Short mmCIF file of C-alpha atoms in Angstrom, two decimals:
data_model
loop_
_atom_site.label_atom_id
_atom_site.label_comp_id
_atom_site.label_asym_id
_atom_site.label_seq_id
_atom_site.Cartn_x
_atom_site.Cartn_y
_atom_site.Cartn_z
CA MET A 1 -32.42 8.76 35.00
CA ARG A 2 -30.45 10.61 32.35
CA GLU A 3 -32.27 11.29 29.10
CA ILE A 4 -30.47 10.93 25.78
CA SER A 5 -32.24 11.57 22.48
CA ALA A 6 -32.39 8.93 19.77
CA GLU A 7 -31.38 11.65 17.34
CA ARG A 8 -28.14 12.22 19.24
CA ILE A 9 -27.30 8.50 19.18
CA SER A 10 -27.95 8.44 15.40
CA SER A 11 -25.71 11.39 14.76
CA VAL A 12 -22.90 9.98 16.95
CA VAL A 13 -23.05 6.62 15.16
CA ALA A 14 -22.96 8.33 11.74
CA SER A 15 -19.96 10.39 12.75
CA LEU A 16 -18.10 7.35 14.16
CA PHE A 17 -18.45 5.37 10.91
CA GLY A 18 -17.37 8.37 8.83
CA LYS A 19 -14.19 8.73 10.89
CA ALA A 20 -13.51 4.99 11.15
CA CYS A 21 -13.68 4.51 7.37
CA CYS A 22 -11.68 7.55 6.32
CA SER A 23 -8.84 7.82 8.84
CA LEU A 24 -6.62 5.42 10.75
CA ALA A 25 -6.93 5.34 14.53
CA PRO A 26 -3.70 6.71 16.11
CA ASP A 27 -2.68 3.35 17.63
CA VAL A 28 -3.10 1.62 14.25
CA GLU A 29 -1.02 4.22 12.44
CA ALA A 30 1.71 3.97 15.10
CA ALA A 31 1.71 0.16 14.79
CA LEU A 32 2.07 0.34 10.99
CA ARG A 33 5.00 2.75 11.33
CA ALA A 34 6.67 0.48 13.90
CA ALA A 35 6.13 -2.50 11.59
CA ARG A 36 7.73 -0.52 8.76
CA ASP A 37 10.86 -0.07 10.88
CA LYS A 38 10.95 -3.72 11.88
CA GLU A 39 10.20 -5.43 8.56
CA ARG A 40 13.24 -6.79 6.68
CA SER A 41 11.43 -7.74 3.47
CA GLU A 42 11.78 -4.97 0.90
CA THR A 43 8.40 -5.85 -0.61
CA GLY A 44 6.91 -5.86 2.88
CA ARG A 45 8.32 -2.43 3.64
CA GLN A 46 6.85 -1.08 0.42
CA VAL A 47 3.43 -2.43 1.35
CA LEU A 48 3.68 -0.71 4.73
CA ASP A 49 4.84 2.52 3.06
CA ASP A 50 1.76 2.28 0.82
CA LEU A 51 -0.53 1.92 3.82
CA ILE A 52 0.98 4.94 5.57
CA ALA A 53 0.77 6.99 2.35
CA ASN A 54 -2.78 5.74 1.79
CA ALA A 55 -3.87 7.14 5.15
CA GLU A 56 -2.41 10.53 4.20
CA VAL A 57 -4.17 10.54 0.81
CA ALA A 58 -7.48 9.43 2.33
CA ALA A 59 -7.32 12.25 4.87
CA ALA A 60 -6.27 14.86 2.29
CA GLU A 61 -8.92 13.85 -0.25
CA SER A 62 -11.68 12.82 2.19
CA LEU A 63 -11.80 9.34 0.68
CA PRO A 64 -12.34 6.04 2.47
CA LEU A 65 -9.07 4.22 3.27
CA CYS A 66 -10.38 1.09 1.58
CA GLN A 67 -13.18 0.40 -0.89
CA ASP A 68 -14.52 -2.27 1.46
CA THR A 69 -16.11 -0.04 4.06
CA GLY A 70 -17.41 -3.14 5.71
CA LEU A 71 -20.47 -4.62 7.23
CA ALA A 72 -21.26 -2.19 10.06
CA VAL A 73 -20.82 -3.59 13.57
CA VAL A 74 -21.85 -1.54 16.60
CA PHE A 75 -21.12 -2.26 20.26
CA ALA A 76 -23.47 -0.38 22.57
CA ASP A 77 -22.76 -0.53 26.31
CA VAL A 78 -25.84 1.17 27.71
CA GLY A 79 -25.87 2.51 31.26
CA GLN A 80 -28.86 1.29 33.28
CA GLU A 81 -29.63 4.86 34.30
CA VAL A 82 -29.98 6.05 30.71
CA CYS A 83 -33.41 6.62 29.24
CA LEU A 84 -33.56 6.92 25.45
CA VAL A 85 -36.18 9.42 24.29
CA GLY A 86 -37.68 10.01 20.86
CA GLY A 87 -37.09 6.58 19.38
CA SER A 88 -35.81 3.03 19.87
CA TRP A 89 -32.20 1.97 20.33
CA GLU A 90 -32.40 -0.27 17.31
CA GLU A 91 -33.71 2.40 14.94
CA ALA A 92 -31.44 5.10 16.36
CA ILE A 93 -28.35 3.02 15.61
CA GLN A 94 -29.53 1.68 12.23
CA SER A 95 -30.44 5.20 11.17
CA GLY A 96 -26.94 6.43 12.08
CA VAL A 97 -25.42 3.68 9.95
CA ARG A 98 -27.76 4.50 7.05
CA THR A 99 -26.79 8.18 7.22
CA ALA A 100 -23.05 7.46 7.33
CA TYR A 101 -23.07 5.09 4.36
CA THR A 102 -25.44 7.03 2.12
CA GLN A 103 -24.19 10.56 2.82
CA ARG A 104 -20.45 10.02 3.18
CA LEU A 105 -20.00 8.03 -0.03
CA LEU A 106 -19.12 4.78 1.72
CA ARG A 107 -19.75 1.49 -0.09
CA MET A 108 -22.98 -0.45 0.29
CA SER A 109 -21.73 -3.98 0.93
CA CYS A 110 -24.73 -5.62 2.55
CA VAL A 111 -26.94 -8.12 0.68
CA SER A 112 -30.19 -9.82 1.68
CA ASP A 113 -31.03 -13.41 0.66
CA PRO A 114 -27.36 -14.33 1.14
CA ALA A 115 -27.62 -17.90 -0.18
CA GLY A 116 -29.84 -16.92 -3.09
CA ALA A 117 -30.37 -13.72 -5.07
CA ARG A 118 -27.98 -11.64 -2.91
CA VAL A 119 -29.82 -8.33 -3.30
CA ASN A 120 -28.00 -5.22 -2.07
CA THR A 121 -29.91 -3.49 0.73
CA LYS A 122 -28.65 -0.17 -0.69
CA ASP A 123 -27.96 1.58 2.64
CA ASN A 124 -25.57 -0.92 4.28
CA THR A 125 -28.11 -1.80 6.96
CA PRO A 126 -28.84 -3.81 8.94
CA ALA A 127 -25.77 -3.27 11.10
CA VAL A 128 -24.85 -6.05 13.52
CA ILE A 129 -25.45 -4.61 17.01
CA HIS A 130 -24.18 -6.01 20.30
CA TYR A 131 -25.89 -4.49 23.34
CA ARG A 132 -24.72 -4.79 26.93
CA LEU A 133 -26.40 -3.33 29.99
CA VAL A 134 -23.84 -1.74 32.30
CA PRO A 135 -23.99 0.31 35.51
CA GLY A 136 -24.04 4.09 35.25
CA ASP A 137 -25.66 6.88 33.23
CA ARG A 138 -23.48 6.89 30.15
CA VAL A 139 -23.35 4.99 26.86
CA ARG A 140 -20.23 3.65 25.21
CA LEU A 141 -20.57 3.27 21.44
CA VAL A 142 -18.01 1.53 19.27
CA ALA A 143 -18.30 1.51 15.46
CA LEU A 144 -16.40 -1.21 13.63
CA ALA A 145 -16.39 -1.22 9.81
CA LYS A 146 -15.53 -4.88 9.30
CA GLY A 147 -14.31 -5.80 5.83
CA ALA A 148 -15.09 -9.27 4.52
CA GLY A 149 -11.63 -10.17 3.23
CA ALA A 150 -10.46 -10.68 6.80
CA GLU A 151 -13.80 -11.71 8.32
CA ASN A 152 -14.03 -14.59 5.82
CA LYS A 153 -10.82 -16.12 7.18
CA SER A 154 -12.09 -16.25 10.77
CA VAL A 155 -12.59 -19.61 12.46
CA LEU A 156 -14.65 -21.18 15.26
CA ALA A 157 -13.35 -24.49 16.63
CA MET A 158 -15.24 -26.51 19.24
CA LEU A 159 -12.21 -28.29 20.70
CA GLU A 160 -12.34 -31.12 23.18
CA PRO A 161 -10.84 -30.15 26.55
CA SER A 162 -7.97 -32.62 26.13
CA ARG A 163 -6.53 -30.31 23.46
CA GLY A 164 -5.76 -27.75 26.16
CA ARG A 165 -3.60 -24.68 25.72
CA SER A 166 -1.54 -26.20 22.92
CA GLY A 167 -4.77 -26.91 21.04
CA VAL A 168 -5.68 -23.24 21.34
CA VAL A 169 -2.28 -22.17 20.00
CA ALA A 170 -2.53 -24.66 17.10
CA THR A 171 -6.03 -23.41 16.19
CA VAL A 172 -4.91 -19.78 16.05
CA VAL A 173 -1.71 -20.47 14.10
CA GLU A 174 -3.57 -22.74 11.67
CA ALA A 175 -6.21 -20.05 11.01
CA VAL A 176 -3.55 -17.43 10.28
CA SER A 177 -1.49 -19.87 8.22
CA ALA A 178 -4.46 -20.99 6.11
CA GLY A 179 -6.15 -17.66 5.49
CA GLY A 180 -3.79 -14.91 6.54
CA ALA A 181 -2.28 -14.11 3.13
CA SER A 182 -5.72 -13.22 1.69
CA ALA A 183 -6.87 -11.20 4.70
CA CYS A 184 -4.71 -8.07 4.23
CA PRO A 185 -1.82 -8.76 6.61
CA PRO A 186 -0.20 -7.58 8.82
CA LEU A 187 -3.23 -8.75 10.77
CA ILE A 188 -4.76 -8.07 14.12
CA VAL A 189 -6.03 -11.33 15.60
CA GLY A 190 -8.82 -11.54 18.18
CA VAL A 191 -9.07 -14.82 20.07
CA GLY A 192 -12.03 -15.88 22.21
CA ILE A 193 -11.48 -18.87 24.48
CA GLY A 194 -14.31 -20.56 26.36
CA GLY A 195 -17.95 -19.62 26.68
CA ASN A 196 -19.99 -21.55 24.14
CA PHE A 197 -20.82 -21.66 20.44
CA GLU A 198 -22.00 -18.02 20.27
CA LEU A 199 -19.98 -16.42 23.07
CA ALA A 200 -16.48 -17.40 21.88
CA PRO A 201 -16.75 -15.46 18.57
CA LEU A 202 -18.16 -12.45 20.40
CA LEU A 203 -15.21 -12.53 22.82
CA ALA A 204 -12.88 -12.70 19.82
CA LYS A 205 -14.56 -9.71 18.19
CA ARG A 206 -14.48 -7.67 21.41
CA ALA A 207 -10.77 -8.56 21.74
CA LEU A 208 -10.13 -6.75 18.42
CA LEU A 209 -11.22 -3.49 20.03
CA ARG A 210 -8.30 -3.42 22.49
CA PRO A 211 -5.63 -0.74 21.88
CA LEU A 212 -2.72 -2.09 19.80
CA GLY A 213 0.32 -2.78 21.96
CA SER A 214 -1.77 -3.52 25.08
CA HIS A 215 -1.59 -6.77 27.03
CA HIS A 216 -4.32 -8.64 28.84
CA HIS A 217 -4.42 -7.53 32.49
CA GLU A 218 -4.17 -11.16 33.55
CA PRO A 219 -0.48 -12.20 33.14
CA ARG A 220 -1.41 -15.77 32.13
CA LEU A 221 -3.32 -14.43 29.12
CA GLY A 222 -0.80 -11.69 28.37
CA GLU A 223 1.85 -14.40 28.04
CA LEU A 224 -0.41 -16.40 25.74
CA GLU A 225 -0.87 -13.28 23.57
CA ASP A 226 2.91 -12.91 23.26
CA GLU A 227 3.35 -16.57 22.42
CA LEU A 228 0.64 -16.41 19.74
CA GLU A 229 2.11 -13.25 18.22
CA GLN A 230 5.55 -14.81 17.97
CA ALA A 231 4.19 -18.06 16.53
CA CYS A 232 2.21 -16.18 13.86
CA ASN A 233 5.19 -14.03 12.92
CA ARG A 234 7.35 -17.14 12.46
CA LEU A 235 5.05 -18.16 9.56
CA GLY A 236 6.81 -15.72 7.22
CA ILE A 237 3.54 -14.65 5.52
CA GLY A 238 4.44 -10.97 5.82
CA PRO A 239 2.65 -7.84 4.57
CA MET A 240 0.03 -8.77 1.92
CA GLY A 241 1.25 -12.38 2.08
CA LEU A 242 4.28 -11.68 -0.08
CA GLY A 243 6.79 -12.78 2.56
CA GLY A 244 8.17 -11.00 5.59
CA GLU A 245 8.60 -10.91 9.33
CA VAL A 246 5.49 -8.94 10.28
CA THR A 247 2.46 -11.17 9.71
CA VAL A 248 0.53 -9.87 12.72
CA LEU A 249 0.56 -6.46 14.36
CA ASP A 250 -0.98 -7.86 17.54
CA VAL A 251 -2.92 -10.77 19.02
CA PHE A 252 -5.55 -10.21 21.74
CA VAL A 253 -7.14 -12.91 23.86
CA GLU A 254 -10.36 -12.78 25.87
CA GLU A 255 -11.78 -15.71 27.80
CA ALA A 256 -14.88 -16.87 29.65
CA PRO A 257 -15.68 -19.98 31.70
CA CYS A 258 -17.13 -22.87 29.71
CA HIS A 259 -18.84 -26.25 30.07
CA ILE A 260 -16.84 -29.14 31.58
CA ALA A 261 -17.00 -30.93 28.21
CA SER A 262 -16.04 -27.96 25.98
CA LEU A 263 -13.14 -25.82 24.87
CA PRO A 264 -14.49 -23.36 22.28
CA VAL A 265 -11.88 -21.28 20.46
CA ALA A 266 -12.80 -18.46 18.09
CA VAL A 267 -10.27 -16.65 15.92
CA ASN A 268 -11.50 -13.36 14.44
CA ILE A 269 -9.15 -12.07 11.77
CA GLN A 270 -8.84 -8.33 11.22
CA CYS A 271 -7.00 -6.50 8.43
CA HIS A 272 -4.13 -4.08 9.05
CA SER A 273 -6.31 -0.97 9.11
CA GLN A 274 -8.69 -1.97 11.95
CA ARG A 275 -11.26 0.69 11.12
CA HIS A 276 -13.03 1.52 14.33
CA ARG A 277 -13.82 4.44 16.59
CA GLU A 278 -15.37 4.70 20.02
CA VAL A 279 -17.04 7.41 22.04
CA TRP A 280 -18.74 7.87 25.39
CA VAL A 281 -22.04 9.69 25.32
CA MET B 1 4.17 -1.70 -4.51
CA THR B 2 2.09 1.37 -5.01
CA SER B 3 4.98 3.61 -4.07
CA ALA B 4 7.53 1.65 -6.09
CA GLU B 5 7.72 3.95 -9.06
CA GLY B 6 11.45 3.57 -9.35
CA GLU B 7 13.46 2.84 -12.43
CA SER B 8 13.06 -0.92 -11.95
CA ALA B 9 9.33 -0.81 -12.71
CA ARG B 10 8.45 -1.78 -16.28
CA ARG B 11 5.67 0.08 -18.08
CA LEU B 12 2.95 -2.14 -19.55
CA ARG B 13 0.13 -1.17 -21.92
CA ILE B 14 -3.14 -3.04 -21.57
CA PRO B 15 -4.56 -4.94 -23.49
CA LEU B 16 -1.55 -7.25 -23.15
CA ASP B 17 -0.15 -9.45 -25.89
CA GLU B 18 1.03 -13.00 -25.31
CA HIS B 19 4.68 -12.17 -25.90
CA THR B 20 4.65 -9.51 -23.17
CA VAL B 21 2.95 -11.84 -20.68
CA MET B 22 5.47 -14.61 -21.35
CA SER B 23 8.31 -12.18 -20.62
CA LEU B 24 7.02 -11.40 -17.11
CA ARG B 25 8.31 -13.17 -14.02
CA ALA B 26 6.97 -13.34 -10.45
CA GLY B 27 8.53 -10.47 -8.51
CA ASP B 28 8.70 -8.05 -11.48
CA ARG B 29 7.50 -4.54 -10.69
CA VAL B 30 5.28 -2.98 -13.33
CA LEU B 31 3.27 0.17 -14.02
CA LEU B 32 -0.08 -0.59 -15.67
CA SER B 33 -1.61 1.83 -18.16
CA GLY B 34 -4.60 1.40 -20.46
CA VAL B 35 -7.85 -0.43 -19.82
CA LEU B 36 -8.72 -2.64 -16.86
CA TYR B 37 -12.16 -4.22 -16.52
CA ALA B 38 -13.48 -4.02 -12.96
CA ALA B 39 -15.35 -7.17 -11.97
CA ARG B 40 -15.78 -9.05 -8.70
CA ASP B 41 -17.96 -11.82 -7.27
CA ALA B 42 -21.39 -11.06 -8.73
CA ALA B 43 -20.15 -10.03 -12.20
CA HIS B 44 -18.01 -13.19 -12.37
CA ARG B 45 -20.99 -15.33 -11.44
CA LYS B 46 -23.06 -13.69 -14.18
CA MET B 47 -20.34 -14.04 -16.82
CA VAL B 48 -19.76 -17.71 -16.08
CA GLU B 49 -23.50 -18.43 -15.93
CA ALA B 50 -23.81 -16.80 -19.38
CA LEU B 51 -21.06 -19.04 -20.78
CA ARG B 52 -22.57 -22.17 -19.23
CA GLY B 53 -25.95 -21.29 -20.72
CA GLY B 54 -24.36 -21.08 -24.16
CA GLY B 55 -24.60 -17.28 -24.16
CA ARG B 56 -22.00 -14.60 -24.85
CA LEU B 57 -19.98 -12.40 -22.55
CA PRO B 58 -20.77 -8.68 -22.45
CA LEU B 59 -17.20 -7.97 -23.60
CA ASP B 60 -14.46 -9.57 -25.70
CA LEU B 61 -11.88 -10.77 -23.18
CA HIS B 62 -9.02 -11.36 -25.63
CA GLY B 63 -5.91 -9.65 -24.30
CA GLN B 64 -7.86 -8.00 -21.49
CA VAL B 65 -7.06 -7.72 -17.80
CA ILE B 66 -9.68 -7.90 -15.03
CA TYR B 67 -9.23 -5.91 -11.81
CA TYR B 68 -11.04 -7.43 -8.81
CA VAL B 69 -12.52 -4.26 -7.39
CA GLY B 70 -15.79 -2.76 -6.25
CA PRO B 71 -15.11 0.95 -5.71
CA THR B 72 -16.80 3.30 -3.27
CA PRO B 73 -19.03 5.93 -4.94
CA ALA B 74 -17.11 8.63 -6.81
CA PRO B 75 -16.97 12.08 -5.23
CA PRO B 76 -17.72 14.97 -7.61
CA GLY B 77 -14.99 15.37 -10.22
CA ARG B 78 -13.47 11.91 -9.62
CA ALA B 79 -13.74 8.72 -11.69
CA VAL B 80 -14.09 6.51 -8.61
CA GLY B 81 -13.88 6.68 -4.84
CA ALA B 82 -11.52 4.30 -3.02
CA ALA B 83 -10.64 1.45 -5.37
CA GLY B 84 -8.26 -1.15 -3.97
CA PRO B 85 -8.25 -4.89 -4.71
CA THR B 86 -10.56 -7.48 -3.21
CA THR B 87 -9.51 -11.06 -2.34
CA SER B 88 -8.72 -12.85 -5.59
CA GLY B 89 -9.20 -16.37 -4.26
CA ARG B 90 -12.98 -15.94 -4.32
CA MET B 91 -12.79 -15.56 -8.10
CA ASP B 92 -10.83 -18.83 -8.49
CA PRO B 93 -13.86 -21.01 -9.34
CA TYR B 94 -14.80 -18.61 -12.17
CA THR B 95 -11.32 -17.96 -13.56
CA PRO B 96 -10.49 -21.00 -15.77
CA PRO B 97 -13.54 -20.49 -18.05
CA LEU B 98 -12.64 -16.81 -18.46
CA LEU B 99 -9.03 -17.69 -19.29
CA GLN B 100 -10.43 -19.95 -22.01
CA GLN B 101 -12.16 -16.87 -23.42
CA GLY B 102 -8.84 -15.11 -23.90
CA LEU B 103 -8.44 -13.29 -20.56
CA ARG B 104 -4.74 -12.38 -20.36
CA GLY B 105 -4.36 -11.05 -16.83
CA MET B 106 -5.87 -10.33 -13.45
CA VAL B 107 -5.20 -7.78 -10.72
CA GLY B 108 -6.10 -8.45 -7.08
CA LYS B 109 -4.73 -9.40 -3.71
CA GLY B 110 -3.87 -12.70 -2.05
CA PRO B 111 -2.89 -16.12 -3.39
CA ARG B 112 -4.53 -18.14 -6.18
CA GLY B 113 -5.33 -21.84 -6.04
CA PRO B 114 -3.39 -24.53 -7.89
CA GLN B 115 -6.10 -25.02 -10.52
CA VAL B 116 -5.98 -21.35 -11.46
CA GLN B 117 -2.18 -21.44 -11.64
CA GLU B 118 -2.28 -24.44 -13.95
CA ALA B 119 -4.93 -22.78 -16.12
CA MET B 120 -2.77 -19.63 -16.27
CA CYS B 121 0.22 -21.65 -17.48
CA ARG B 122 -1.93 -23.22 -20.19
CA ALA B 123 -3.54 -19.93 -21.22
CA HIS B 124 -0.36 -17.82 -20.92
CA ALA B 125 -1.83 -15.38 -18.43
CA VAL B 126 -0.43 -13.33 -15.56
CA TYR B 127 -1.67 -12.33 -12.10
CA PHE B 128 -0.66 -8.98 -10.63
CA VAL B 129 -1.13 -7.80 -7.06
CA VAL B 130 -1.63 -4.27 -5.77
CA THR B 131 -1.66 -3.26 -2.11
CA GLY B 132 -4.85 -4.33 -0.34
CA GLY B 133 -6.31 -1.59 1.81
CA ALA B 134 -4.64 1.18 -0.21
CA GLY B 135 -7.90 2.14 -1.92
CA ALA B 136 -7.42 5.90 -1.72
CA LEU B 137 -3.86 5.71 -3.06
CA LEU B 138 -4.75 3.36 -5.93
CA ALA B 139 -7.73 5.51 -6.96
CA ARG B 140 -5.28 8.22 -8.00
CA HIS B 141 -4.26 6.02 -10.93
CA ILE B 142 -7.81 5.52 -12.21
CA VAL B 143 -8.72 8.33 -14.58
CA GLU B 144 -11.98 7.07 -16.11
CA ALA B 145 -14.70 4.63 -15.10
CA THR B 146 -17.72 3.59 -17.20
CA VAL B 147 -20.29 0.92 -16.40
CA VAL B 148 -20.38 -1.47 -19.38
CA ALA B 149 -22.65 -4.26 -18.07
CA TYR B 150 -24.77 -5.36 -15.11
CA PRO B 151 -25.58 -1.84 -13.82
CA GLU B 152 -28.09 -3.41 -11.42
CA LEU B 153 -25.15 -4.77 -9.40
CA GLY B 154 -24.17 -1.30 -8.16
CA THR B 155 -20.59 -1.41 -6.88
CA GLU B 156 -20.30 -4.90 -8.40
CA ALA B 157 -21.20 -3.77 -11.94
CA LEU B 158 -18.76 -4.52 -14.76
CA ARG B 159 -16.81 -1.31 -15.35
CA ARG B 160 -14.27 -0.21 -17.91
CA LEU B 161 -11.49 1.62 -16.09
CA VAL B 162 -8.77 3.66 -17.72
CA VAL B 163 -5.65 3.53 -15.57
CA ASP B 164 -2.41 5.44 -15.70
CA ASP B 165 0.85 4.05 -14.32
CA MET B 166 -0.80 1.94 -11.64
CA PRO B 167 2.04 0.27 -9.70
CA ALA B 168 1.67 -3.51 -9.40
CA LEU B 169 3.76 -6.57 -8.77
CA VAL B 170 3.75 -9.79 -10.80
CA ALA B 171 2.67 -12.37 -8.21
CA VAL B 172 1.96 -15.43 -10.38
CA ASP B 173 3.52 -15.71 -13.83
CA ALA B 174 2.73 -17.96 -16.80
CA HIS B 175 5.70 -20.22 -16.05
CA GLY B 176 4.63 -21.43 -12.59
CA GLY B 177 6.46 -18.71 -10.65
CA ASN B 178 4.48 -17.76 -7.53
CA LEU B 179 5.50 -15.04 -5.09
CA PHE B 180 2.99 -16.33 -2.51
CA ALA B 181 5.05 -19.51 -2.26
CA SER B 182 8.58 -18.15 -2.65
CA GLY B 183 8.12 -14.94 -0.61
CA PRO B 184 6.93 -16.50 2.67
CA GLN B 185 9.36 -19.42 2.30
CA ALA B 186 12.26 -17.00 2.53
CA PHE B 187 11.02 -15.67 5.87
CA ALA B 188 9.43 -18.69 7.54
CA ALA B 189 11.17 -19.87 10.72
CA GLY B 190 13.68 -22.61 10.02
CA SER B 191 14.24 -21.47 6.43
CA GLY B 192 17.55 -19.91 7.42
CA SER B 193 15.89 -16.53 7.08
CA GLY B 194 18.16 -13.67 6.41
CA VAL B 195 17.24 -13.65 2.78
CA VAL B 196 15.91 -10.20 1.99
CA ALA B 197 13.37 -10.54 -0.80
#
């Protein structure tokens, strides 16, 4: 067994959220620059120029890129040969989130009693944590600061199997068409196909973590990703919804087997800045 | 938008008068200076609940402009942290009653619903957009921030912001012009795209 201290996990999580909120990941910045070159709408190009300049200002002034520093989402792939010492996984991760948001001047955007008094929890916890047990003696941690403007436009559709592939395409395009303009486009779209009522959205969220520009290793799904990207970009929504050719930066699909009577499709919408960082411990 | 500080941008002083608002058209580039009131979901809910209960608003909205923003905490020496727009559509249910109170403009991101557009035409009000996600860049134009009501709401408190030459775009005007309809139409497949907005 390899021992890792809870304190180390906390400090890694805090550092990941600090970086994710205050600087663009290199693949995201490259995608925004490529979009700037491709976009024919003058307004759209100015929006993209703003986003590139914003990243420079945020870095220079140590400010968050966006005031919505998100609900904190953590993916923890924990090696079976890892033994955590000095605390629990749950508290180690929540404590890292608490440290990042309170000490790095990020925004507290989490409220309890959501359908009632909506009282701010004042430290942006609890984070949403997705654990997975994996072989090996290492831990992969991914921090995703997920803003609500895009999250609110996400969709889960429990399709009947007769809808097939074209039903999947229609569901994705409809979600982007209906909510895309409010979700800070150009978007990154994560699509989860199959599984069940809770697995499809998780597949969609994990899909968002793929490097921009990558394709699914399975050609059948890589082709579907291309088709979805082209269909979304034909909508004309453009940067910030003001019209243009670049409505999505990328579309990623993940799938899982499902029940003979089901065809779940989840569409997780992500804003242009995709604030996330990952590290292996 | 934020970088469009060219000669085509028109300088506006806030509070806005009716004549100025009526002269604006969707697509106009402007630089906003003066006072913006920062309010988002929770402050809107409180204001509209106050009106429904027969109470008064914590501020006189005549001629004023609300910015849909909840900034990150201010670092030392700064008025605010990152301070970009939040999604305006969530404020749609609260907007017509505030327009009736004299609200003259709003700043946010994303489209507005048809009922808000109609209410804006009746009230002679304007909706500006600034670049969503450009919170660090936009914060440079905010020189003062003071909490004026609902301090218990934290980032969602009602704040008086003093802004200087904040670049914005008129997205919905008081005559029915709407950039969220006309902009995408020009680029949607089958529209004979080639029009450069």
